[in-house]
Coordinates of C-alpha atoms in Angstrom, one line a residue:
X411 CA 19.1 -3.6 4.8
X412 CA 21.1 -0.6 6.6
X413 CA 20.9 2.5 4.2
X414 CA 23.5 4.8 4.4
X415 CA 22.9 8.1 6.7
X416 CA 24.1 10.6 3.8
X417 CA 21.6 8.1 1.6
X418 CA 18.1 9.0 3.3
X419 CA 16.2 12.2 4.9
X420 CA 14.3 11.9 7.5
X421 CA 11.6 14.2 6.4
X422 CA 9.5 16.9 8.5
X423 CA 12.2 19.5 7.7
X424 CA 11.6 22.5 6.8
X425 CA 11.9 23.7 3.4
X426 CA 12.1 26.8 1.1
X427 CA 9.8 26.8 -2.0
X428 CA 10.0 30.0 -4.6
X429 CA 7.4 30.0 -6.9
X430 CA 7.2 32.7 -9.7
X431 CA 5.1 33.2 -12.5
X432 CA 7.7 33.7 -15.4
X433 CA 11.5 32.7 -15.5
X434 CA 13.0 36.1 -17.1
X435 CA 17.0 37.1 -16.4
X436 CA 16.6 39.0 -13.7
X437 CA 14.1 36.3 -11.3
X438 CA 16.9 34.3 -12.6
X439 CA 19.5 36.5 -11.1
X440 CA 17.5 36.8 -8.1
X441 CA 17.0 33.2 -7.5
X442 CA 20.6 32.4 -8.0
X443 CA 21.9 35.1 -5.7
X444 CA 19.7 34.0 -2.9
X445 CA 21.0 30.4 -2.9
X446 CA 24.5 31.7 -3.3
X447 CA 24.4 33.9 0.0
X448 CA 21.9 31.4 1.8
X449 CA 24.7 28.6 1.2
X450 CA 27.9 30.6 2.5
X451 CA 25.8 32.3 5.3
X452 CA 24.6 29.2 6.4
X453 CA 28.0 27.1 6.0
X454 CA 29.5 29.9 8.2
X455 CA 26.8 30.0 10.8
X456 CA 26.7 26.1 11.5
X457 CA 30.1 25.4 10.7
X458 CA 29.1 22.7 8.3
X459 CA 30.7 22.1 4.6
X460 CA 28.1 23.8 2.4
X461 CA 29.1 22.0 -0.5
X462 CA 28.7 18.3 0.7
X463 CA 28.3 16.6 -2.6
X464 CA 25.8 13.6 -0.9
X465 CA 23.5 16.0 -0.2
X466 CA 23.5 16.8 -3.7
X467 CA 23.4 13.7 -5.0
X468 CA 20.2 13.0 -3.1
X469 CA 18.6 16.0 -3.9
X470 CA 19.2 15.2 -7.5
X471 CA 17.3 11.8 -7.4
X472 CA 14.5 12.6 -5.4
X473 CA 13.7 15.4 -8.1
X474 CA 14.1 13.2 -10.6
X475 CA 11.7 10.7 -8.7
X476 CA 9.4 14.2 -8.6
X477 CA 9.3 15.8 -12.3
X478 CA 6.9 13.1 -13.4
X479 CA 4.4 14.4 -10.6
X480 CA 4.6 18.1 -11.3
X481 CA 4.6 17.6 -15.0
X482 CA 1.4 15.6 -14.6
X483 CA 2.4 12.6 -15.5
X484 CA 1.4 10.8 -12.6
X485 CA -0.3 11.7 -9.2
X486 CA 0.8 13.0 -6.1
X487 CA -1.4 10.8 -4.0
X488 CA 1.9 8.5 -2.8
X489 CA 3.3 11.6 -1.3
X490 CA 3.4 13.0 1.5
X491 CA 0.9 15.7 2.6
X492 CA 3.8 18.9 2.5
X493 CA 4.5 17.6 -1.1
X494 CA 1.1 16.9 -2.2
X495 CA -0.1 20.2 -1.3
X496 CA 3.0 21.8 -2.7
X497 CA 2.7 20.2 -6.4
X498 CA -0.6 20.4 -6.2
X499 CA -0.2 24.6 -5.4
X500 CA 2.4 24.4 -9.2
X501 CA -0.4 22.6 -10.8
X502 CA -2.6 25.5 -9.7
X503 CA -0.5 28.1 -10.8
X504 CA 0.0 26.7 -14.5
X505 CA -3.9 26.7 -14.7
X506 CA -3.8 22.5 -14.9
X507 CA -5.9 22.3 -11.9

């Protein structure tokens, strides 16, 4: 079947992870302000609509697909090496590994 473009990612892109030992107000604050001047800066630099709802969408399900794994609920060994090793790093961090 034909999927879609705004359906699929191709993978091997890179990412940004932010990892942090304790969600208080002002990590929140932090966190939030970096996506919100990452998102306009980058919509202005490519000339791209930051807030394309697909993209979104997508995001959204391929989390969904991931809480399991970082919760522990099931393993990591389907995914690919970047995520693996990423998960794998939270697991770490929370002292499960």
């Amino acid at each position: 079947d034909r999927i879609a473009p705004h359906r699929v990612f191709s993978g091997n892109r890179p990412s940004l992870t932010i990892l942090y030992r304790k969600l208080d107000p002002r990590t929140l604050g932090r966190i939030i302000a970096l996506y919100e001047h990452r998102v306009f800066v980058e919509g202005t630099l490519f000339n791209i609509n930051s807030f394309d709802q697909w993209g979104v969408e997508l995001g959204k399900e391929l989390a969904t697909g991931l809480l399991p794994v970082v919760e522990g609920k099931e393993t990591a060994a389907n995914r690919d090496a970047s995520t693996a090793g990423l998960v794998g790093h939270i697991h770490h961090l929370r002292g499960s590994e």
